[in-house]
CSV table of C-alpha atoms and ligand atoms in Angstrom, one decimal:
chain,number,residue,atom,x,y,z
A,1,MET,CA,33.5,38.1,-4.9
A,2,ASP,CA,33.0,35.7,-1.9
A,3,ALA,CA,29.8,34.0,-1.8
A,4,ARG,CA,28.1,35.9,0.9
A,5,THR,CA,28.3,39.0,-1.3
A,6,GLU,CA,27.5,36.9,-4.2
A,7,MET,CA,24.4,35.4,-2.8
A,8,LEU,CA,23.0,38.8,-1.2
A,9,LYS,CA,23.4,40.4,-4.5
A,10,LEU,CA,21.5,37.5,-6.6
A,11,ILE,CA,18.6,37.8,-3.6
A,12,ARG,CA,17.8,41.7,-4.0
A,13,ASN,CA,18.5,41.4,-7.9
A,14,ARG,CA,15.9,38.3,-8.3
A,15,ARG,CA,13.0,38.6,-10.3
A,16,ASP,CA,9.8,38.0,-8.4
A,17,GLY,CA,7.8,35.7,-9.3
A,18,PHE,CA,10.7,33.1,-10.8
A,19,SER,CA,12.9,30.7,-9.7
A,20,LEU,CA,16.1,31.0,-8.5
A,21,GLN,CA,19.4,31.4,-9.8
A,22,GLN,CA,21.4,28.6,-10.7
A,23,PRO,CA,23.8,28.7,-7.8
A,24,PHE,CA,20.5,28.2,-5.3
A,25,TYR,CA,20.4,24.7,-6.0
A,26,ILE,CA,23.9,23.8,-6.8
A,27,ASP,CA,26.4,25.5,-5.3
A,28,PRO,CA,28.4,24.4,-2.5
A,29,ASP,CA,29.0,27.6,-1.1
A,30,PHE,CA,25.5,28.6,-1.3
A,31,TYR,CA,24.8,25.5,0.3
A,32,LYS,CA,26.8,26.4,3.4
A,33,LEU,CA,25.0,29.6,4.1
A,34,ASP,CA,21.7,27.6,3.9
A,35,MET,CA,22.9,25.5,6.4
A,36,GLU,CA,24.7,28.3,8.7
A,37,LEU,CA,21.9,30.8,8.6
A,38,ILE,CA,18.6,28.6,8.0
A,39,TRP,CA,19.4,25.1,9.2
A,40,TYR,CA,21.4,26.3,12.2
A,41,ARG,CA,18.8,28.5,13.6
A,42,ASP,CA,15.7,27.9,13.3
A,43,TRP,CA,13.4,25.4,15.0
A,44,LEU,CA,13.2,22.1,13.0
A,45,PHE,CA,10.7,19.2,13.2
A,46,VAL,CA,12.9,16.0,13.5
A,47,GLY,CA,10.6,13.2,15.5
A,48,HIS,CA,7.3,12.8,17.4
A,49,ASN,CA,6.9,12.3,21.2
A,50,CYS,CA,5.4,8.8,20.1
A,51,GLU,CA,8.8,7.5,18.9
A,52,ILE,CA,10.2,7.9,22.5
A,53,ALA,CA,7.0,6.9,24.6
A,54,ARG,CA,8.8,5.3,27.3
A,55,PRO,CA,12.0,7.0,29.7
A,56,GLY,CA,15.4,5.8,28.1
A,57,SER,CA,14.0,6.5,24.4
A,58,PHE,CA,15.9,8.0,22.4
A,59,PHE,CA,16.4,9.0,18.6
A,60,THR,CA,19.2,10.2,16.5
A,61,VAL,CA,19.4,12.8,13.7
A,62,GLN,CA,22.2,14.5,11.6
A,63,VAL,CA,21.6,18.0,10.6
A,64,GLY,CA,24.2,19.0,8.1
A,65,ASP,CA,27.4,18.8,10.5
A,66,TYR,CA,25.5,18.4,14.1
A,67,PRO,CA,24.8,14.8,14.9
A,68,VAL,CA,21.6,15.6,17.8
A,69,VAL,CA,20.5,12.6,20.1
A,70,VAL,CA,16.5,13.0,21.4
A,71,VAL,CA,16.0,11.1,24.3
A,72,ARG,CA,12.9,10.8,26.9
A,73,GLY,CA,14.3,11.4,30.6
A,74,ARG,CA,12.9,9.4,33.7
A,75,ASP,CA,10.8,12.5,34.5
A,76,GLY,CA,9.3,12.5,31.1
A,77,GLU,CA,10.2,15.3,29.5
A,78,ILE,CA,12.0,14.7,26.0
A,79,ARG,CA,15.6,16.9,25.7
A,80,ALA,CA,18.2,17.2,23.2
A,81,PHE,CA,21.8,16.9,23.4
A,82,HIS,CA,24.9,17.3,21.1
A,83,ASN,CA,25.8,13.6,20.2
A,84,SER,CA,29.0,14.0,21.2
A,85,CYS,CA,31.0,12.8,24.4
A,86,ARG,CA,32.9,15.4,25.9
A,87,HIS,CA,35.6,13.3,26.4
A,88,ARG,CA,37.5,13.2,23.1
A,89,GLY,CA,34.4,14.0,21.0
A,90,SER,CA,33.1,10.4,19.7
A,91,ARG,CA,29.5,9.9,19.3
A,92,VAL,CA,27.4,8.4,22.2
A,93,CYS,CA,24.3,7.1,20.4
A,94,ASN,CA,25.3,5.3,17.1
A,95,THR,CA,21.8,3.9,16.0
A,96,GLU,CA,19.2,5.2,14.5
A,97,ARG,CA,17.0,4.8,18.2
A,98,GLY,CA,16.9,2.4,21.6
A,99,THR,CA,16.1,2.4,24.8
A,100,SER,CA,18.7,2.6,27.6
A,101,ALA,CA,18.3,3.2,31.0
A,102,ARG,CA,22.0,5.5,30.5
A,103,LEU,CA,23.6,7.0,27.3
A,104,VAL,CA,26.9,4.8,27.0
A,105,CYS,CA,29.8,6.4,25.0
A,106,PRO,CA,31.1,2.9,23.1
A,107,TYR,CA,34.7,4.6,22.9
A,108,HIS,CA,35.4,4.3,27.2
A,109,GLN,CA,32.0,4.0,28.5
A,110,TRP,CA,31.8,7.2,29.8
A,111,THR,CA,28.3,7.5,30.8
A,112,TYR,CA,25.4,10.3,31.1
A,113,ASP,CA,22.4,10.1,32.8
A,114,LEU,CA,19.5,10.7,30.5
A,115,ASP,CA,19.0,14.5,31.6
A,116,GLY,CA,23.1,14.8,30.2
A,117,LYS,CA,24.7,14.9,33.7
A,118,LEU,CA,27.8,13.0,32.7
A,119,VAL,CA,28.2,10.3,35.8
A,120,PHE,CA,30.8,7.9,35.1
A,121,ALA,CA,33.6,8.5,33.7
A,122,ARG,CA,36.9,5.6,34.5
A,123,GLN,CA,39.8,6.4,36.0
A,124,MET,CA,40.2,10.2,35.2
A,125,ALA,CA,42.5,12.2,37.3
A,126,GLU,CA,41.8,13.3,40.9
A,127,ASN,CA,40.4,16.7,40.4
A,128,PHE,CA,38.5,15.8,37.4
A,129,ASP,CA,35.0,17.7,38.1
A,130,LYS,CA,32.1,15.2,36.2
A,131,ALA,CA,30.0,17.9,36.3
A,132,ASP,CA,32.0,20.1,34.2
A,133,PHE,CA,31.3,17.8,31.3
A,134,GLY,CA,27.7,17.0,30.8
A,135,LEU,CA,26.4,16.7,26.9
A,136,LYS,CA,25.9,19.6,25.5
A,137,PRO,CA,22.2,20.5,25.7
A,138,VAL,CA,20.6,21.7,22.4
A,139,ALA,CA,16.8,23.6,22.8
A,140,CYS,CA,13.9,21.3,22.2
A,141,GLU,CA,10.1,21.9,22.6
A,142,ASN,CA,7.6,20.2,21.3
A,143,VAL,CA,3.8,21.0,20.6
A,144,GLY,CA,0.7,18.2,19.1
A,145,GLY,CA,2.9,15.3,18.9
A,146,TYR,CA,5.8,16.8,17.9
A,147,ILE,CA,9.5,17.2,18.5
A,148,PHE,CA,11.4,20.4,17.6
A,149,ILE,CA,15.1,21.1,18.0
A,150,CYS,CA,17.3,24.6,17.5
A,151,LEU,CA,20.8,24.7,17.1
A,152,ALA,CA,21.0,28.0,17.7
A,153,LYS,CA,22.7,29.2,20.8
A,154,GLU,CA,19.5,31.8,21.0
A,155,PRO,CA,16.5,30.4,19.8
A,156,ALA,CA,13.8,32.2,18.4
A,157,ASP,CA,10.3,32.4,20.9
A,158,PHE,CA,8.5,28.8,20.7
A,159,ALA,CA,5.5,30.5,21.9
A,160,PRO,CA,3.8,32.1,18.7
A,161,PHE,CA,3.8,28.7,16.5
A,162,ARG,CA,2.9,26.7,19.9
A,163,ALA,CA,0.2,28.6,20.0
A,164,MET,CA,-0.8,29.2,16.6
A,165,MET,CA,-1.1,25.2,16.1
A,166,GLU,CA,-2.0,23.7,19.5
A,167,PRO,CA,-5.6,23.9,18.8
A,168,TYR,CA,-5.3,22.6,15.3
A,169,PHE,CA,-3.6,19.3,16.1
A,170,ALA,CA,-4.5,18.8,20.0
A,171,PRO,CA,-7.9,17.2,18.8
A,172,HIS,CA,-5.9,14.7,17.0
A,173,ASN,CA,-4.2,13.0,20.0
A,174,LEU,CA,-1.1,12.7,17.7
A,175,VAL,CA,0.8,12.0,21.3
A,176,ASP,CA,-1.1,8.7,21.4
A,177,ALA,CA,-0.1,7.7,18.1
A,178,LYS,CA,1.9,5.1,16.8
A,179,VAL,CA,4.0,5.0,13.6
A,180,ALA,CA,3.0,2.1,11.8
A,181,HIS,CA,5.3,2.4,8.9
A,182,GLU,CA,8.1,5.0,8.3
A,183,SER,CA,10.6,5.3,5.0
A,184,THR,CA,13.5,7.6,4.2
A,185,ILE,CA,14.3,8.4,0.3
A,186,ILE,CA,17.3,10.4,-1.1
A,187,GLU,CA,16.2,12.8,-3.5
A,188,LYS,CA,18.8,13.7,-6.1
A,189,GLY,CA,17.9,17.6,-5.5
A,190,ASN,CA,18.7,20.7,-3.6
A,191,TRP,CA,16.6,21.0,-0.3
A,192,LYS,CA,14.5,24.4,-2.1
A,193,LEU,CA,13.7,22.3,-5.0
A,194,VAL,CA,12.7,19.5,-2.4
A,195,TRP,CA,9.8,22.5,-1.1
A,196,GLU,CA,9.1,24.2,-4.3
A,197,ASN,CA,7.9,20.9,-5.8
A,198,ASN,CA,5.6,20.0,-2.6
A,199,ARG,CA,4.2,23.6,-2.7
A,200,GLU,CA,2.1,23.1,-5.8
A,201,CYS,CA,-0.4,21.0,-7.5
A,202,TYR,CA,0.7,22.2,-10.7
A,203,HIS,CA,2.4,18.9,-11.4
A,204,CYS,CA,-0.2,16.7,-10.3
A,205,ALA,CA,-2.5,15.7,-12.5
A,206,ALA,CA,0.4,14.1,-14.7
A,207,ASN,CA,2.3,13.2,-12.1
A,208,HIS,CA,0.1,11.5,-8.7
A,209,PRO,CA,-2.4,9.1,-10.6
A,210,ALA,CA,-2.7,7.7,-7.3
A,211,LEU,CA,-3.0,10.7,-5.4
A,212,CYS,CA,-5.4,12.5,-7.4
A,213,LYS,CA,-8.6,10.2,-6.7
A,214,THR,CA,-8.6,12.0,-3.1
A,215,PHE,CA,-6.4,15.2,-3.1
A,216,PRO,CA,-7.7,18.2,-5.1
A,217,GLU,CA,-5.5,19.9,-7.2
A,218,ALA,CA,-7.1,23.5,-6.4
A,219,PRO,CA,-4.9,26.1,-6.0
A,220,THR,CA,-7.0,27.2,-3.3
A,221,VAL,CA,-6.2,24.0,-1.4
A,222,THR,CA,-2.2,23.8,-2.5
A,223,GLY,CA,-1.4,27.5,-2.0
A,224,VAL,CA,-2.1,30.1,0.0
A,225,ASN,CA,-3.9,32.6,-2.1
A,226,GLY,CA,-7.8,32.4,-2.3
A,227,ALA,CA,-8.3,29.6,0.0
A,228,GLU,CA,-11.0,32.2,1.9
A,229,SER,CA,-12.9,32.8,-0.9
A,230,ASP,CA,-13.8,29.5,-2.3
A,231,PRO,CA,-17.2,28.5,-0.8
A,232,GLU,CA,-16.2,25.3,-1.1
A,233,MET,CA,-13.0,25.4,2.0
A,234,LEU,CA,-15.5,28.1,3.7
A,235,GLU,CA,-18.4,25.2,4.1
A,236,HIS,CA,-15.6,22.9,4.5
A,237,TRP,CA,-14.0,24.8,7.4
A,238,ALA,CA,-17.5,25.5,8.7
A,239,LYS,CA,-18.8,22.2,9.2
A,240,CYS,CA,-15.5,21.1,10.4
A,241,GLU,CA,-15.3,24.2,13.4
A,242,ALA,CA,-19.2,23.4,14.3
A,243,ALA,CA,-17.4,19.9,14.9
A,244,GLY,CA,-14.7,21.5,17.5
A,245,LEU,CA,-12.1,21.4,15.2
A,246,PRO,CA,-10.0,24.6,14.1
A,247,SER,CA,-9.8,24.7,10.3
A,248,ARG,CA,-9.2,28.1,9.2
A,249,PHE,CA,-6.5,29.2,7.2
A,250,ARG,CA,-3.5,30.5,9.7
A,251,ILE,CA,-0.3,31.9,8.4
A,252,ASP,CA,2.7,33.5,10.8
A,253,ASP,CA,3.9,37.1,9.8
A,254,ALA,CA,7.0,36.1,8.1
A,255,GLY,CA,5.1,33.3,5.6
A,256,GLN,CA,7.3,30.1,8.0
A,257,TYR,CA,4.6,28.3,8.8
A,258,ARG,CA,1.0,28.1,7.9
A,259,ALA,CA,-1.9,25.2,9.1
A,260,THR,CA,-5.4,25.1,7.3
A,261,ARG,CA,-7.6,21.9,6.7
A,262,ALA,CA,-8.9,20.9,3.0
A,263,PRO,CA,-11.5,18.6,1.8
A,264,LEU,CA,-10.7,15.6,0.3
A,265,LEU,CA,-12.2,14.8,-3.3
A,266,ARG,CA,-15.5,13.6,-3.6
A,267,ASP,CA,-16.8,11.2,-0.7
A,268,ALA,CA,-13.0,10.0,0.0
A,269,VAL,CA,-12.2,10.4,3.8
A,270,SER,CA,-8.5,8.9,3.3
A,271,TYR,CA,-5.4,8.6,1.1
A,272,THR,CA,-6.0,5.3,0.0
A,273,ALA,CA,-6.9,4.4,-4.2
A,274,THR,CA,-11.0,4.1,-3.5
A,275,GLY,CA,-11.1,6.5,-0.9
A,276,ARG,CA,-12.0,4.7,2.0
A,277,ARG,CA,-10.6,4.3,5.3
A,278,ALA,CA,-7.4,2.7,5.5
A,279,VAL,CA,-7.2,2.5,9.1
A,280,GLY,CA,-10.7,0.7,11.2
A,281,LYS,CA,-9.4,2.6,14.2
A,282,ASN,CA,-9.7,6.8,14.2
A,283,LEU,CA,-6.4,8.6,14.5
A,284,SER,CA,-8.1,10.0,17.7
A,285,ASP,CA,-11.1,9.3,19.9
A,286,ARG,CA,-11.8,13.1,20.0
A,287,VAL,CA,-12.5,13.1,16.5
A,288,SER,CA,-16.0,11.6,15.7
A,289,THR,CA,-16.4,12.5,12.2
A,290,ASP,CA,-14.0,11.2,9.1
A,291,ARG,CA,-14.9,13.5,6.6
A,292,ILE,CA,-12.7,15.9,7.8
A,293,GLY,CA,-10.4,16.1,4.7
A,294,THR,CA,-7.1,16.7,5.4
A,295,LEU,CA,-4.9,19.1,8.5
A,296,MET,CA,-2.3,20.4,6.0
A,297,LEU,CA,0.9,22.3,8.2
A,298,TYR,CA,4.1,23.0,6.8
A,299,HIS,CA,6.9,24.2,8.7
A,300,TYR,CA,9.6,26.0,6.7
A,301,PRO,CA,12.5,24.2,6.7
A,302,THR,CA,11.6,21.1,7.3
A,303,THR,CA,8.2,19.3,7.6
A,304,TRP,CA,4.6,19.6,5.9
A,305,ASN,CA,1.8,16.8,7.1
A,306,HIS,CA,-0.9,15.7,6.2
A,307,ILE,CA,-4.0,14.9,9.4
A,308,LEU,CA,-6.2,13.0,8.7
A,309,GLY,CA,-9.2,10.9,10.6
A,310,ASP,CA,-7.8,7.8,10.4
A,311,HIS,CA,-4.5,8.3,10.3
A,312,ALA,CA,-1.2,10.9,9.3
A,313,VAL,CA,0.9,11.6,7.0
A,314,THR,CA,4.1,13.3,8.3
A,315,PHE,CA,6.9,14.5,6.2
A,316,ARG,CA,10.5,15.1,7.0
A,317,VAL,CA,13.4,17.3,5.0
A,318,LEU,CA,17.1,17.4,5.3
A,319,PRO,CA,19.8,18.4,3.7
A,320,ILE,CA,22.4,15.6,3.0
A,321,SER,CA,24.7,17.8,0.2
A,322,PRO,CA,23.7,20.7,-2.4
A,323,THR,CA,22.3,18.4,-4.6
A,324,GLU,CA,20.8,15.5,-2.3
A,325,THR,CA,17.7,15.4,0.3
A,326,ALA,CA,16.2,13.1,2.6
A,327,VAL,CA,12.3,13.0,2.8
A,328,THR,CA,11.3,10.8,5.7
A,329,THR,CA,7.7,10.1,6.0
A,330,LYS,CA,5.8,8.2,9.0
A,331,TRP,CA,2.5,7.2,8.5
A,332,LEU,CA,1.0,7.4,12.5
A,333,VAL,CA,-1.9,5.2,13.5
A,334,HIS,CA,-4.0,5.1,16.9
A,335,LYS,CA,-1.7,3.6,19.0
A,336,ASP,CA,-3.8,0.8,19.6
A,337,ALA,CA,-4.4,-0.3,15.9
A,338,ILE,CA,-3.1,-3.4,15.2
A,339,GLU,CA,-1.6,-4.1,11.9
A,340,GLY,CA,-3.9,-7.0,10.2
A,341,VAL,CA,-6.9,-6.4,12.1
A,342,ASP,CA,-7.3,-2.5,11.8
A,343,TYR,CA,-5.5,-2.0,8.9
A,344,ASP,CA,-3.5,-3.3,6.3
A,345,LEU,CA,0.0,-2.0,5.9
A,346,GLN,CA,0.3,-2.1,2.5
A,347,ASN,CA,-3.2,-0.2,1.6
A,348,LEU,CA,-2.2,2.4,4.3
A,349,ILE,CA,1.0,3.1,2.9
A,350,HIS,CA,0.3,2.7,-1.2
A,351,VAL,CA,-0.5,6.5,-2.1
A,352,TRP,CA,2.1,8.3,-0.4
A,353,THR,CA,4.9,5.7,-1.5
A,354,GLU,CA,4.0,6.1,-5.0
A,355,THR,CA,3.6,9.8,-4.6
A,356,ASN,CA,6.9,10.2,-3.0
A,357,ASP,CA,8.3,8.3,-5.6
A,358,GLU,CA,7.0,10.5,-8.4
A,359,ASP,CA,7.9,13.5,-6.6
A,360,ARG,CA,11.9,12.2,-6.1
A,361,ARG,CA,11.8,11.8,-10.2
A,362,ILE,CA,10.4,15.0,-10.3
A,363,VAL,CA,12.8,16.8,-8.2
A,364,GLU,CA,15.7,14.8,-9.9
A,365,GLU,CA,14.6,15.9,-13.1
A,366,ASN,CA,14.0,19.2,-12.3
A,367,ALA,CA,17.9,19.4,-10.3
A,368,PHE,CA,18.9,18.2,-13.8
A,369,GLY,CA,17.8,20.7,-16.2
A,370,ILE,CA,19.2,23.1,-13.6
A,371,ARG,CA,22.7,22.0,-13.8
A,372,SER,CA,22.7,23.0,-17.4
A,373,PRO,CA,24.8,26.3,-18.3
A,374,ALA,CA,21.7,27.4,-20.5
A,375,TYR,CA,19.5,27.1,-17.3
A,376,GLU,CA,17.8,30.4,-16.5
A,377,PRO,CA,15.1,31.0,-14.0
A,378,GLY,CA,11.7,31.1,-15.3
A,379,PRO,CA,8.2,32.8,-14.3
A,380,TYR,CA,6.1,30.6,-12.0
A,381,SER,CA,2.4,29.9,-12.5
A,382,GLU,CA,0.4,32.5,-10.9
A,383,LEU,CA,-2.2,30.8,-10.5
A,384,HIS,CA,-1.3,27.3,-9.8
A,385,GLU,CA,2.2,28.4,-8.2
A,386,GLY,CA,1.6,30.8,-5.2
A,387,GLY,CA,2.4,28.4,-2.7
A,388,VAL,CA,6.2,28.0,-4.6
A,389,ILE,CA,6.4,32.2,-4.9
A,390,GLN,CA,5.2,32.5,-1.3
A,391,PHE,CA,8.5,29.8,-0.2
A,392,VAL,CA,10.9,31.6,-2.2
A,393,ASP,CA,9.7,35.2,-0.8
A,394,TRP,CA,10.4,33.2,2.4
A,395,TYR,CA,13.4,32.1,1.8
A,396,ALA,CA,14.5,35.3,0.3
A,397,GLY,CA,12.8,37.2,2.6
A,398,PHE,CA,14.7,35.2,5.6
A,399,MET,CA,18.2,35.1,3.9
A,400,GLU,CA,18.5,38.5,2.6
A,401,PRO,CA,18.7,40.3,6.6
A,402,ARG,CA,21.2,37.4,7.9
A,403,LEU,CA,23.2,37.6,5.1
A,404,SER,CA,23.5,41.5,5.2
A,405,GLU,CA,24.5,41.2,9.4
A,406,GLY,CA,28.0,41.0,8.4
A,407,GLU,CA,27.6,43.9,5.7
A,408,ARG,CA,29.7,46.9,6.4
A,409,PRO,CA,27.7,50.0,6.7
A,410,VAL,CA,27.9,52.4,3.5
A,411,LEU,CA,29.4,55.4,4.5
A,412,ARG,CA,27.2,58.2,2.5
A,413,SER,CA,29.1,60.9,1.3
A,414,VAL,CA,28.6,64.3,2.9
A,415,ALA,CA,27.8,66.9,0.5
B,501,FES,FE1,34.0,9.3,24.9
B,501,FES,FE2,35.9,8.5,25.4
B,501,FES,S1,35.3,9.5,23.9
B,501,FES,S2,34.6,7.7,26.1
B,502,FE,FE1,3.9,16.1,-5.8
């Protein structure tokens, strides 16, 4: 049986409320199907507008087999291109980030304008037409300071996501932020294990001593069920919405993205050891209250986020192999905040640096145990792991029709 048929069979026969079968977490062919049917098809968060604030600023990102460069043009527009030279395919930009008036391929110096047009190619044949050899564009959108790309030839409509998310993000003015710190860790586990771990706080009390000082482990906060009947959440939403901050729980029909605002514990206003603010300057001049808790956004398969009054912590997930996943964390502060004056960097990054490392260890242990021939899917806690059930249901619901696209129609026998 080929991998596609096998995966489809396992998805159709999976037990609701249970973790997935072993091949979903370790099998290279299943991984290829994940890449092809999700990662090469859907909108992916890659970075922030503020990281490429000036014309000519760019960053690169690798999504599976695809190297991509994201660059701000002279007109201020943000565009993405396949980072593969139209001469003989070399990577044009081979650094993580930079600023350049034009994109020059290091191999034979073919030179592209910031909008991807080929403007210089030395000593080519007379009939060579530069217009035929621009960098290939990648679909690129940005909303609320977040840049998304989509590798599909016909990307899904970005408008519904924009419409839902923009009101939540606009007040926080992340376009005018700056990245105070960035870290990338490689977790030795399949990307879905990284997500499963993220979508519950069943593990928090025993594993996250620093985070648990400020972040509630209540399933109404971390999951997708019951927030509307939690009086604390209702009160928090009412208070924040009265202050002009959209806060109520919202999720799209497919369950791919969700936003909600949640209070932090007791008097905490930020993710610090004391719960006191980490940055003296508010992230946004438009958000006056600092008792706004955290605005949480996830968008499968690439990002989860916490936006606070004084800073934001954003996360990007990128699969490296069937059993390795890169998690990039960025701490955003107001663009005018000065390290050593408005914030102490160690104080700012301490809680999530610790938490990330704790989560890495958890994911790696999870992955290790799943490799055992004795592993079999186990039941999620409905109370605490509603978010994981939702993630796995989303995954199965997304994959099933995509896997069956190539299926031959079943011919019914006529009696
Ligand atoms: Fe880029 Fe030759 S491969 S200039
Ligand atoms: Fe965790």
